[in-house]
Structures are given as C-alpha cells and as structure tokens.
PDB file of C-alpha atoms in Angstrom:
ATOM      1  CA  UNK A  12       8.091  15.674  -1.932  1.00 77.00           C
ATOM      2  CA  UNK A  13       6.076  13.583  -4.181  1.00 82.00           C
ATOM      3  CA  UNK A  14       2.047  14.190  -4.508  1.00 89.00           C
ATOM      4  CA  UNK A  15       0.025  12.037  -6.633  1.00 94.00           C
ATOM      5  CA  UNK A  16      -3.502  12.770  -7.195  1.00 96.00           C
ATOM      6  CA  UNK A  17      -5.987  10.022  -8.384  1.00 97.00           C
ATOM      7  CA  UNK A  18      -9.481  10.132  -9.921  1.00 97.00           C
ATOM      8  CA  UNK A  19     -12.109   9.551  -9.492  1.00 97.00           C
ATOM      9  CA  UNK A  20     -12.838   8.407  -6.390  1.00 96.00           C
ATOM     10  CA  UNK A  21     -15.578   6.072  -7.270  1.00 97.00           C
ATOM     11  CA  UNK A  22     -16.059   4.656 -10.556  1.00 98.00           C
ATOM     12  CA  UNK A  23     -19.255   2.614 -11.555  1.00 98.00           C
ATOM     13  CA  UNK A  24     -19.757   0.342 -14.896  1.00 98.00           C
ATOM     14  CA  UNK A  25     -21.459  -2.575 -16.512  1.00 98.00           C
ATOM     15  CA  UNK A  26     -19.982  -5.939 -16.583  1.00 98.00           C
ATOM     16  CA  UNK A  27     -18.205  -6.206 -20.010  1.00 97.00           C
ATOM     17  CA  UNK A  28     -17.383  -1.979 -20.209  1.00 98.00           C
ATOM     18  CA  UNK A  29     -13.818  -0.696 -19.572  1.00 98.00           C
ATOM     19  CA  UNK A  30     -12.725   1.232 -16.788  1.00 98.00           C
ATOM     20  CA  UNK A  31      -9.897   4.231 -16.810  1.00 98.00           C
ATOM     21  CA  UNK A  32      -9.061   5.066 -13.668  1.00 98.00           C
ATOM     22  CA  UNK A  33      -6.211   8.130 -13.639  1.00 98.00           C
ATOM     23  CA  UNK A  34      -3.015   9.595 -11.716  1.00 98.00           C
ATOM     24  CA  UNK A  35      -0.990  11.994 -11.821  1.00 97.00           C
ATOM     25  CA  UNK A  36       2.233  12.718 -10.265  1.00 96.00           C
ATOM     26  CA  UNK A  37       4.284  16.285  -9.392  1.00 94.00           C
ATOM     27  CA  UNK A  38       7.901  14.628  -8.574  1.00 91.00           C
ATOM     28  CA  UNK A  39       9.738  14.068 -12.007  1.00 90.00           C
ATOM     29  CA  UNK A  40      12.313  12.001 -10.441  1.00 89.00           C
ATOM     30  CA  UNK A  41       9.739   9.562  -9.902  1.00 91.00           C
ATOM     31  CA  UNK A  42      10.076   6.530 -12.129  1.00 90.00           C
ATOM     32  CA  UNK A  43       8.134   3.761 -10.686  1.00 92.00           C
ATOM     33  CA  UNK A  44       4.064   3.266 -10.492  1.00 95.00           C
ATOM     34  CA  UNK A  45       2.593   0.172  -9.524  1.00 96.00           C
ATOM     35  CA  UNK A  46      -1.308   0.061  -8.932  1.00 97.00           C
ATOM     36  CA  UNK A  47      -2.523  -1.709  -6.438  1.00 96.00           C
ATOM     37  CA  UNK A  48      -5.884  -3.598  -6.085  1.00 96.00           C
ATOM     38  CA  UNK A  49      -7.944  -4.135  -2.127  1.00 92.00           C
ATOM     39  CA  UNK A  50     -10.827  -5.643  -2.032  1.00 92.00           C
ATOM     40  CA  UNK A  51     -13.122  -5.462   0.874  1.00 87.00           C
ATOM     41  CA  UNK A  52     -11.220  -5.934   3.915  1.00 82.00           C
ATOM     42  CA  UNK A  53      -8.214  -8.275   2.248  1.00 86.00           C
ATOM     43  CA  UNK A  54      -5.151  -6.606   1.963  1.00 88.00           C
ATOM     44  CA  UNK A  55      -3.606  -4.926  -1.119  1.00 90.00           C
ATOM     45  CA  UNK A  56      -2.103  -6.740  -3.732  1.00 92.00           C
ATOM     46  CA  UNK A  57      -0.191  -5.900  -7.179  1.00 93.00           C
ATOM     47  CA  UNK A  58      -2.203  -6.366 -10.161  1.00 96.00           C
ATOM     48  CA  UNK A  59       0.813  -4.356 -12.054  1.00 96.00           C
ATOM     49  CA  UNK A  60       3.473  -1.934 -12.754  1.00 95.00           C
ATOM     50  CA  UNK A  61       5.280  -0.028 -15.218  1.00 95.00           C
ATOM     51  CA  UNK A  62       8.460   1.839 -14.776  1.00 90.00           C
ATOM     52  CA  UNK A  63       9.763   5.034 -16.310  1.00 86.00           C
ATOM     53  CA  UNK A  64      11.209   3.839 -19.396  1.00 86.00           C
ATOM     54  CA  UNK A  65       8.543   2.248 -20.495  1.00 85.00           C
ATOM     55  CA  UNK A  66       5.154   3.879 -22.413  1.00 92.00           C
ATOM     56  CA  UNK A  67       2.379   1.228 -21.750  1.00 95.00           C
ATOM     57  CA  UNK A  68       2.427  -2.313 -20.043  1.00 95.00           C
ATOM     58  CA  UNK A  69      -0.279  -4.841 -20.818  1.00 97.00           C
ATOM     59  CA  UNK A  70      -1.741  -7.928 -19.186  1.00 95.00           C
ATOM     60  CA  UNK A  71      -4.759  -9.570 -20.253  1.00 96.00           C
ATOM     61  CA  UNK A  72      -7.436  -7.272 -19.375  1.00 97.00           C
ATOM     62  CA  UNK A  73      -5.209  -4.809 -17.411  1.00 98.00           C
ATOM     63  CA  UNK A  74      -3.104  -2.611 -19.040  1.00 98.00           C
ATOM     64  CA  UNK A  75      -1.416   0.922 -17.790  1.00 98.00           C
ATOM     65  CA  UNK A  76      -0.034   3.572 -20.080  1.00 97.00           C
ATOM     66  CA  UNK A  77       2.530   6.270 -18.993  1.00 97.00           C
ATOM     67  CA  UNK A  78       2.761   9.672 -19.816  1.00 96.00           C
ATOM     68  CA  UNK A  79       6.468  11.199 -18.744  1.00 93.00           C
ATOM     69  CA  UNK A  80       5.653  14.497 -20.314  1.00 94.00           C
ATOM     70  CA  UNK A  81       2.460  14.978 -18.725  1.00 95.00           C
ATOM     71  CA  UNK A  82       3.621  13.089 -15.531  1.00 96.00           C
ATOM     72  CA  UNK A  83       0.574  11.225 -15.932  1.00 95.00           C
ATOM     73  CA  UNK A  84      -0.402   6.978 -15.936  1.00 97.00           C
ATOM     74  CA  UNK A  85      -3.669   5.088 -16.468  1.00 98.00           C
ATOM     75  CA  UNK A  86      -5.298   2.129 -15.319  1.00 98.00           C
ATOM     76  CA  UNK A  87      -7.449   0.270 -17.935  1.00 98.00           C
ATOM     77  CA  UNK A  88      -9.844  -2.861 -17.467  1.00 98.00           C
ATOM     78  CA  UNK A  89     -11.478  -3.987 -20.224  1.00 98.00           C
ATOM     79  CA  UNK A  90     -14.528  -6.139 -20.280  1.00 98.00           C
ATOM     80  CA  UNK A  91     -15.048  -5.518 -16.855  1.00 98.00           C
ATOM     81  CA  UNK A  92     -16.299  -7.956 -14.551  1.00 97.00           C
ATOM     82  CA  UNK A  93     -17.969  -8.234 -11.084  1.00 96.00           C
ATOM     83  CA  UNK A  94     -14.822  -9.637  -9.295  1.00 96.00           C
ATOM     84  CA  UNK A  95     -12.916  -6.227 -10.477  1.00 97.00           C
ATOM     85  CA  UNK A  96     -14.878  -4.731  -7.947  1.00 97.00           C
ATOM     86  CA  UNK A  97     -12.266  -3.172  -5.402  1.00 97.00           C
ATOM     87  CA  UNK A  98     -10.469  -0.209  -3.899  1.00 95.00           C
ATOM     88  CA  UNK A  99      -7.705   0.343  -7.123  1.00 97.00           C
ATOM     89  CA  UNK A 100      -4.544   2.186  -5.510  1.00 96.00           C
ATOM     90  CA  UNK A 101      -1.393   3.899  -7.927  1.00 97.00           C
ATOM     91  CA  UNK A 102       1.224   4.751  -6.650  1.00 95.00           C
ATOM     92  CA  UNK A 103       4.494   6.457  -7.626  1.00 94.00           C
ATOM     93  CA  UNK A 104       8.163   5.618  -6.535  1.00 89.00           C
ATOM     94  CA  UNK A 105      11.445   8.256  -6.746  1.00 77.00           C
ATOM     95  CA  UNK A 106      14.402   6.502  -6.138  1.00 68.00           C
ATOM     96  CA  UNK A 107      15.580   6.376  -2.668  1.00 68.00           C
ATOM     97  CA  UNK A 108      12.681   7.417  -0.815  1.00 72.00           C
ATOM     98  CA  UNK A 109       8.755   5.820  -0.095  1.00 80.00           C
ATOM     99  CA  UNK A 110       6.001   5.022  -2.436  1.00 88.00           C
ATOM    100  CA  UNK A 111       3.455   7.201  -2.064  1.00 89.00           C
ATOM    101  CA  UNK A 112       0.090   6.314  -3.002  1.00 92.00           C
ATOM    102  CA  UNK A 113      -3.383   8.242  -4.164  1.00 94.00           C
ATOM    103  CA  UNK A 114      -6.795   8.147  -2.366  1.00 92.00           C
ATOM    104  CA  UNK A 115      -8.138   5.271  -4.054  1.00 95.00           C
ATOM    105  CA  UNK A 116     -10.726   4.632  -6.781  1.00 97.00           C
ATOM    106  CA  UNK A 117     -13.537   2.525  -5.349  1.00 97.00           C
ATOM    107  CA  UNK A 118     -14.712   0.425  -8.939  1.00 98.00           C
ATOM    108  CA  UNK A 119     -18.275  -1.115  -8.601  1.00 98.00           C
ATOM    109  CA  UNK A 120     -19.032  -3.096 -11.862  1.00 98.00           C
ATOM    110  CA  UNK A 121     -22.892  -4.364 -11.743  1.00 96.00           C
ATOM    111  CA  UNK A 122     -24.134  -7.399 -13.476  1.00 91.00           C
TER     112      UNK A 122
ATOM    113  CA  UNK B  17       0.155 -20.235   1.963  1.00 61.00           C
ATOM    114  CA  UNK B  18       0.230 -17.013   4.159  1.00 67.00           C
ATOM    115  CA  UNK B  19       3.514 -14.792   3.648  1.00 92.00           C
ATOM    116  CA  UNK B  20       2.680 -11.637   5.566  1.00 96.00           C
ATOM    117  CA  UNK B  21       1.288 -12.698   8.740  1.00 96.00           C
ATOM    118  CA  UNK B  22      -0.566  -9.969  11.152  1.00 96.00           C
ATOM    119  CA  UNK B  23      -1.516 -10.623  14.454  1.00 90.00           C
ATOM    120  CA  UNK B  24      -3.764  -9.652  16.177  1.00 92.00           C
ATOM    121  CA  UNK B  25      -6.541  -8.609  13.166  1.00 93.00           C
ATOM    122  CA  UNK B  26      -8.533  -7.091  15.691  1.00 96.00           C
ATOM    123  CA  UNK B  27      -7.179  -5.245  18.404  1.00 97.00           C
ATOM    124  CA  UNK B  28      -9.109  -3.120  20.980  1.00 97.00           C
ATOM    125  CA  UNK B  29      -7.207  -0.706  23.017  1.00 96.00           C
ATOM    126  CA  UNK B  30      -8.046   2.228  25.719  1.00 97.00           C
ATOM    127  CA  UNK B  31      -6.688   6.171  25.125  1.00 97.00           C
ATOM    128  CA  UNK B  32      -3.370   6.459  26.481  1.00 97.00           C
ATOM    129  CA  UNK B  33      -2.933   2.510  26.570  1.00 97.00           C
ATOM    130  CA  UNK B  34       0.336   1.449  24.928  1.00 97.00           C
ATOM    131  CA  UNK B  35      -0.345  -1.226  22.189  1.00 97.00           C
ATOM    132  CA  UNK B  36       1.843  -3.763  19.792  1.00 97.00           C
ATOM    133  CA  UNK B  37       0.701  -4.876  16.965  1.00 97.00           C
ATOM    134  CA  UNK B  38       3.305  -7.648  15.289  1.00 97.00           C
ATOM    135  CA  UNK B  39       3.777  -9.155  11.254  1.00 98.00           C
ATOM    136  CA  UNK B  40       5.947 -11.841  10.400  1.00 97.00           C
ATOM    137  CA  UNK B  41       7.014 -12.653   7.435  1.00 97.00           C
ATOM    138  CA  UNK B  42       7.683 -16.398   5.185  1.00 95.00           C
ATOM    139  CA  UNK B  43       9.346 -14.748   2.587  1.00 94.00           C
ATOM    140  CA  UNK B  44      12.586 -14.167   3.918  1.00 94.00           C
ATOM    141  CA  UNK B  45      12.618 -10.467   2.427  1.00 95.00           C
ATOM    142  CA  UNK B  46      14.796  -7.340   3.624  1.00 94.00           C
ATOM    143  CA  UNK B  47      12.756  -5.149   3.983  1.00 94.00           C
ATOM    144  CA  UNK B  48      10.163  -4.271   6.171  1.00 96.00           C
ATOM    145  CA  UNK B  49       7.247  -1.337   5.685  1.00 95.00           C
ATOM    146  CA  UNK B  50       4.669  -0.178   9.000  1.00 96.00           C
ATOM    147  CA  UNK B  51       1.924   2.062   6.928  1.00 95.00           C
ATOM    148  CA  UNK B  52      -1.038   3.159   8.651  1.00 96.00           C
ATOM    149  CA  UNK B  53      -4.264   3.708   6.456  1.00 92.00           C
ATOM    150  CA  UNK B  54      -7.367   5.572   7.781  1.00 92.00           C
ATOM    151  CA  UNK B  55     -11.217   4.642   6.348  1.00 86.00           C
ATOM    152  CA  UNK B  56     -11.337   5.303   2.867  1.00 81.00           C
ATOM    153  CA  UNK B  57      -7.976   6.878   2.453  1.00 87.00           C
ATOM    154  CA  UNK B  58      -4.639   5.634   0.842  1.00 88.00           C
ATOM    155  CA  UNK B  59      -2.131   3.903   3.112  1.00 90.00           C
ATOM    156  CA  UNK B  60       0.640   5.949   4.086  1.00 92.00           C
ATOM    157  CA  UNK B  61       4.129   4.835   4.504  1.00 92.00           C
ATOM    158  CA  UNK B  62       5.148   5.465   8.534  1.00 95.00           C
ATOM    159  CA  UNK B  63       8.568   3.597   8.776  1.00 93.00           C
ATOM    160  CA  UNK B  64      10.581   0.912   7.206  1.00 94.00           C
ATOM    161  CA  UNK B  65      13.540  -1.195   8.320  1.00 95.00           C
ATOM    162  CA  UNK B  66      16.057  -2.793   5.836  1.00 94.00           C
ATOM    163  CA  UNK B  67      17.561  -5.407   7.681  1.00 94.00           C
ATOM    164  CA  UNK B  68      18.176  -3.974  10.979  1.00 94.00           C
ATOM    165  CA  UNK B  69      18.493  -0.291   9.820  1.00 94.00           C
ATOM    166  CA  UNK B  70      15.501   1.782  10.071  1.00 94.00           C
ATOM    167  CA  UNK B  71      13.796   4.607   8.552  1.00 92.00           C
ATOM    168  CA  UNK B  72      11.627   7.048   9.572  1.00 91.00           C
ATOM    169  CA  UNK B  73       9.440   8.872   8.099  1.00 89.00           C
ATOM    170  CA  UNK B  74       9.574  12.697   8.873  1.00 85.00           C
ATOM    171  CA  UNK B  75       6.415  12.915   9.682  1.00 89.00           C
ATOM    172  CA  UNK B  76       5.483   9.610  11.734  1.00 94.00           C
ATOM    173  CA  UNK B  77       4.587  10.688  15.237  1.00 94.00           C
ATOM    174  CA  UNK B  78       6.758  10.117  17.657  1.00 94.00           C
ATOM    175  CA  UNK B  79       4.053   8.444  19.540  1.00 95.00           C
ATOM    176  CA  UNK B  80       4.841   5.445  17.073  1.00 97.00           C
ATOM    177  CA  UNK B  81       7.817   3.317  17.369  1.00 96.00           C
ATOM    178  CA  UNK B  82       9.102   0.229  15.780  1.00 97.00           C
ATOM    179  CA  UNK B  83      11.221  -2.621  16.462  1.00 97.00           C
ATOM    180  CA  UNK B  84      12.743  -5.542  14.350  1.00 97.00           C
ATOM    181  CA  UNK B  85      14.303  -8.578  16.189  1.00 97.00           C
ATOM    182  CA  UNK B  86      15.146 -10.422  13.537  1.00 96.00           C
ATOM    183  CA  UNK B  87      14.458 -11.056  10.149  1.00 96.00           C
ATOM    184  CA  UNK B  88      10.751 -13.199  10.075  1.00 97.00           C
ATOM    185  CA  UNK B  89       9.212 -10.176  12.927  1.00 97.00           C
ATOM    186  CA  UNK B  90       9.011  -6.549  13.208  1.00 97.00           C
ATOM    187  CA  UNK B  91       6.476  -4.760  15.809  1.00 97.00           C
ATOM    188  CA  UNK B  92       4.589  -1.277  15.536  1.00 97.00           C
ATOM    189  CA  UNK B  93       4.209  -0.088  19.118  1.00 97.00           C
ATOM    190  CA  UNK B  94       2.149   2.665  19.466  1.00 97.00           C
ATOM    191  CA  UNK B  95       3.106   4.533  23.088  1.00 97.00           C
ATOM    192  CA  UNK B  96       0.163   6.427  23.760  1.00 96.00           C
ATOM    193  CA  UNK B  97      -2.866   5.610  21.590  1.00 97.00           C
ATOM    194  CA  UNK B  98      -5.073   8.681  20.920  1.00 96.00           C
ATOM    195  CA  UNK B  99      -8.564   8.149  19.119  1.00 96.00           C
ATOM    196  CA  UNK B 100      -7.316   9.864  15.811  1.00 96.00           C
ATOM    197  CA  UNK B 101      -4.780   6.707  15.723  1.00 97.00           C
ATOM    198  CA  UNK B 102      -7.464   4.612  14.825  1.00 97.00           C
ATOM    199  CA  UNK B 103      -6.769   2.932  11.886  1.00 97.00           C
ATOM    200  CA  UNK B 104      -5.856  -0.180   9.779  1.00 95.00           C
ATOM    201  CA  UNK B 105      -2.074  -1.191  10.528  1.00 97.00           C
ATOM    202  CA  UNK B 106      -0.786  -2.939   6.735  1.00 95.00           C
ATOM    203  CA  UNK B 107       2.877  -4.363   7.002  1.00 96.00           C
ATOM    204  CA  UNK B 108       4.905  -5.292   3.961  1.00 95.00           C
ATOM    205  CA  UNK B 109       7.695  -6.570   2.505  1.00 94.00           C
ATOM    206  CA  UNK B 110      10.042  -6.139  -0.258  1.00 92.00           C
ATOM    207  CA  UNK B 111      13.000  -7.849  -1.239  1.00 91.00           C
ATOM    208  CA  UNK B 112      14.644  -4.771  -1.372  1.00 87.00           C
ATOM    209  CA  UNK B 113      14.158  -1.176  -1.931  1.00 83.00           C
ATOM    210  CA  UNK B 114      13.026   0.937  -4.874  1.00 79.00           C
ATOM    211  CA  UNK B 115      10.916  -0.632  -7.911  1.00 73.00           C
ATOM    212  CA  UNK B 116      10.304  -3.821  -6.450  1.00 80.00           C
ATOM    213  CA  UNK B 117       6.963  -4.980  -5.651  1.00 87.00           C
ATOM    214  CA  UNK B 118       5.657  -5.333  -1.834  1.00 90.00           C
ATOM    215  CA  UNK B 119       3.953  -7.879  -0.867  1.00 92.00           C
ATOM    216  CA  UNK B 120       1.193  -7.074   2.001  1.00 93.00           C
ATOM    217  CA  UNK B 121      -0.129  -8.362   4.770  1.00 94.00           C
ATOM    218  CA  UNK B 122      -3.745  -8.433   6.086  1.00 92.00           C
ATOM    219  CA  UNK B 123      -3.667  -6.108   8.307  1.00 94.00           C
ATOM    220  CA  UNK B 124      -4.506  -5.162  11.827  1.00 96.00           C
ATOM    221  CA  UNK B 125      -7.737  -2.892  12.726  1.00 96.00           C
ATOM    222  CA  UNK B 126      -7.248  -0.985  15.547  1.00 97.00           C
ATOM    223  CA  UNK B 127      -9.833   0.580  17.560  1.00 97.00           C
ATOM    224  CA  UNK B 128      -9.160   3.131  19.973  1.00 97.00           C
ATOM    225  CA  UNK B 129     -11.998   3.281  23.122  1.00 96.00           C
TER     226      UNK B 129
END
C-alpha cells in the first residue's frame, strides 16, 4: 500500500522567510496530493492540491511542485507570516482506495 | 456557517464502556470518512461510507463500528473502549470519491478513564 513520508517534523522561520516543507510517496499509482493545514485544535482544512498531471500549482503565497520521477511534492510559503503557524499535512491519493497522509510538519514562524 | 458538525467535542468515557460519537453534515455530500488521529500524528483513514455502502479499512479494529442512517448523520461507535483508543475522532466529507477535496469537521476528543 501507499507510504508517504514527510519532513521535517517541525519547521521554524522568521516572519517574511519561506518555508519548504517535503513528501515523498512509494505508490506510483498515486496521482493525487492535497496538503492540508490544522491549526491548534481546529480541524484540518485544504490550503491546496495538485494532481498527477500537473508539475507545480501556485496560489498567492502557497505553491506545491511535483516530482513524478522522484515520486516526490513540496510545500512552499513565501513571506511567511505568524498566522501560517500550524500542523501542515500532505497527503497522497491512488485511485480507488484512501488518502493517506504523513506525520505532519509543525511550522512556527516568529515575529 | 458550520458544515461538518461533531458532537460531542469532548467526550469522557470508562475502559470497556461502549461510546458514540456522531457528525452531521450541511453539505449534502456522498461520502462520509471516520479517521482517528492520535497526539501529534497524522489522521488515519478508519472507514468510509458512500451513500449507504461502506468501507472498511483492513486494518480498523473490529472494536470500531459505524453506522449511517441517512444522508446529513453517520456515527463511530466504539464497542469496547481501551485506553490506547484515545484519540481525536475527525469526520469528513467529500462529494465523492478520489481527487476531490474533504471537507472536515472539528472533531471529537476522546478520553479514555
């Protein structure tokens, strides 16, 4: 079955650096990965996705790149600020069965 | 406006006391997800139901059952709670199944005494 691995675990920047938070994933069927962002004790919400046929995705300050070769994806926030501080999730999709998601990346970004 | 509703938040049970926690849902979606997610770990899928059918993970203990009246509620009911079944209890919804995203709820913290 699918396995995705995330790092790191914790992640700490200034306000105003970026932030790469990474995954990879072992099923190559897979061919969706949304990333999820839960802050402290809300649930999780999408903040976006990309799906297999597609190399990089951007919105505003978010944007995640995809690697099929490498069965690899990456989170970046630029010009970080305090309110990106959460629990980031990715997760990867193969068609017909569950999402699975990694451990988390806790992001603190100080002021 | 809340879409993924979780009741109770909070819930407090005793080992071996069987439990229900319950979501409802505004959204009118088809799918429903139970995932279970333990401190500082990700959540982890434990069934779903599309409409009425549902799915099972192979793994989910059978200690953990489901149930899905209609199409607004669907129930977790945990049998026989042991302490290592503490957790946080997320539900979600999808419209469907597959790259679609799901929308979750709050979630229910469940402490096992």
């Amino acid at each position: 079955g699918e396995n995705v691995e995330q790092h790191p675990s914790t992640l700490s920047v200034q306000e105003g650096d970026s932030a790469v938070i990474k995954c990879t994933y072992s099923d190559s069927a897979s061919n969706y990965f949304p990333w999820y962002k839960q802050e402290l004790g809300k649930r999780p919400q999408l903040i976006i996705d990309i799906r297999s046929n597609v190399g990089e995705k951007k919105d505003q300050r978010i944007a995640v790149t995809l690697n099929k070769t490498a069965k690899h994806f990456s989170l970046h926030i630029t010009e970080t600020q305090p309110e990106d501080s959460a629990v980031y999730f990715c997760a990867a999709l193969a068609a017909g069965t569950a999402l699975i998601f990694g451990k988390g990346t806790t992001l603190s970004v100080s002021s | 406006d809340a879409m993924v509703i979780q009741n109770p938040r909070y819930q407090v049970t005793q080992f071996g006391k069987p439990v229900t926690l319950s979501c409802s849902q505004t959204l009118n979606h088809n799918v429903m997800y139970w995932y279970q997610q333990k401190s500082s770990q990700a959540p982890k899928l434990l069934f779903h139901y599309y409409d009425k059918d549902f799915n099972n993970e192979a793994d989910t203990p059978d200690n953990f059952q489901s149930r899905r009246p209609n199409t607004s509620f669907c129930f977790l009911d945990i049998r026989s709670p042991g302490l290592g079944d503490a957790a946080m209890y997320l539900c979600a919804t999808s419209r469907g199944l597959g790259e679609i995203e799901q929308y979750f709820g709050p979630g229910t913290r469940l402490t096992v005494t």
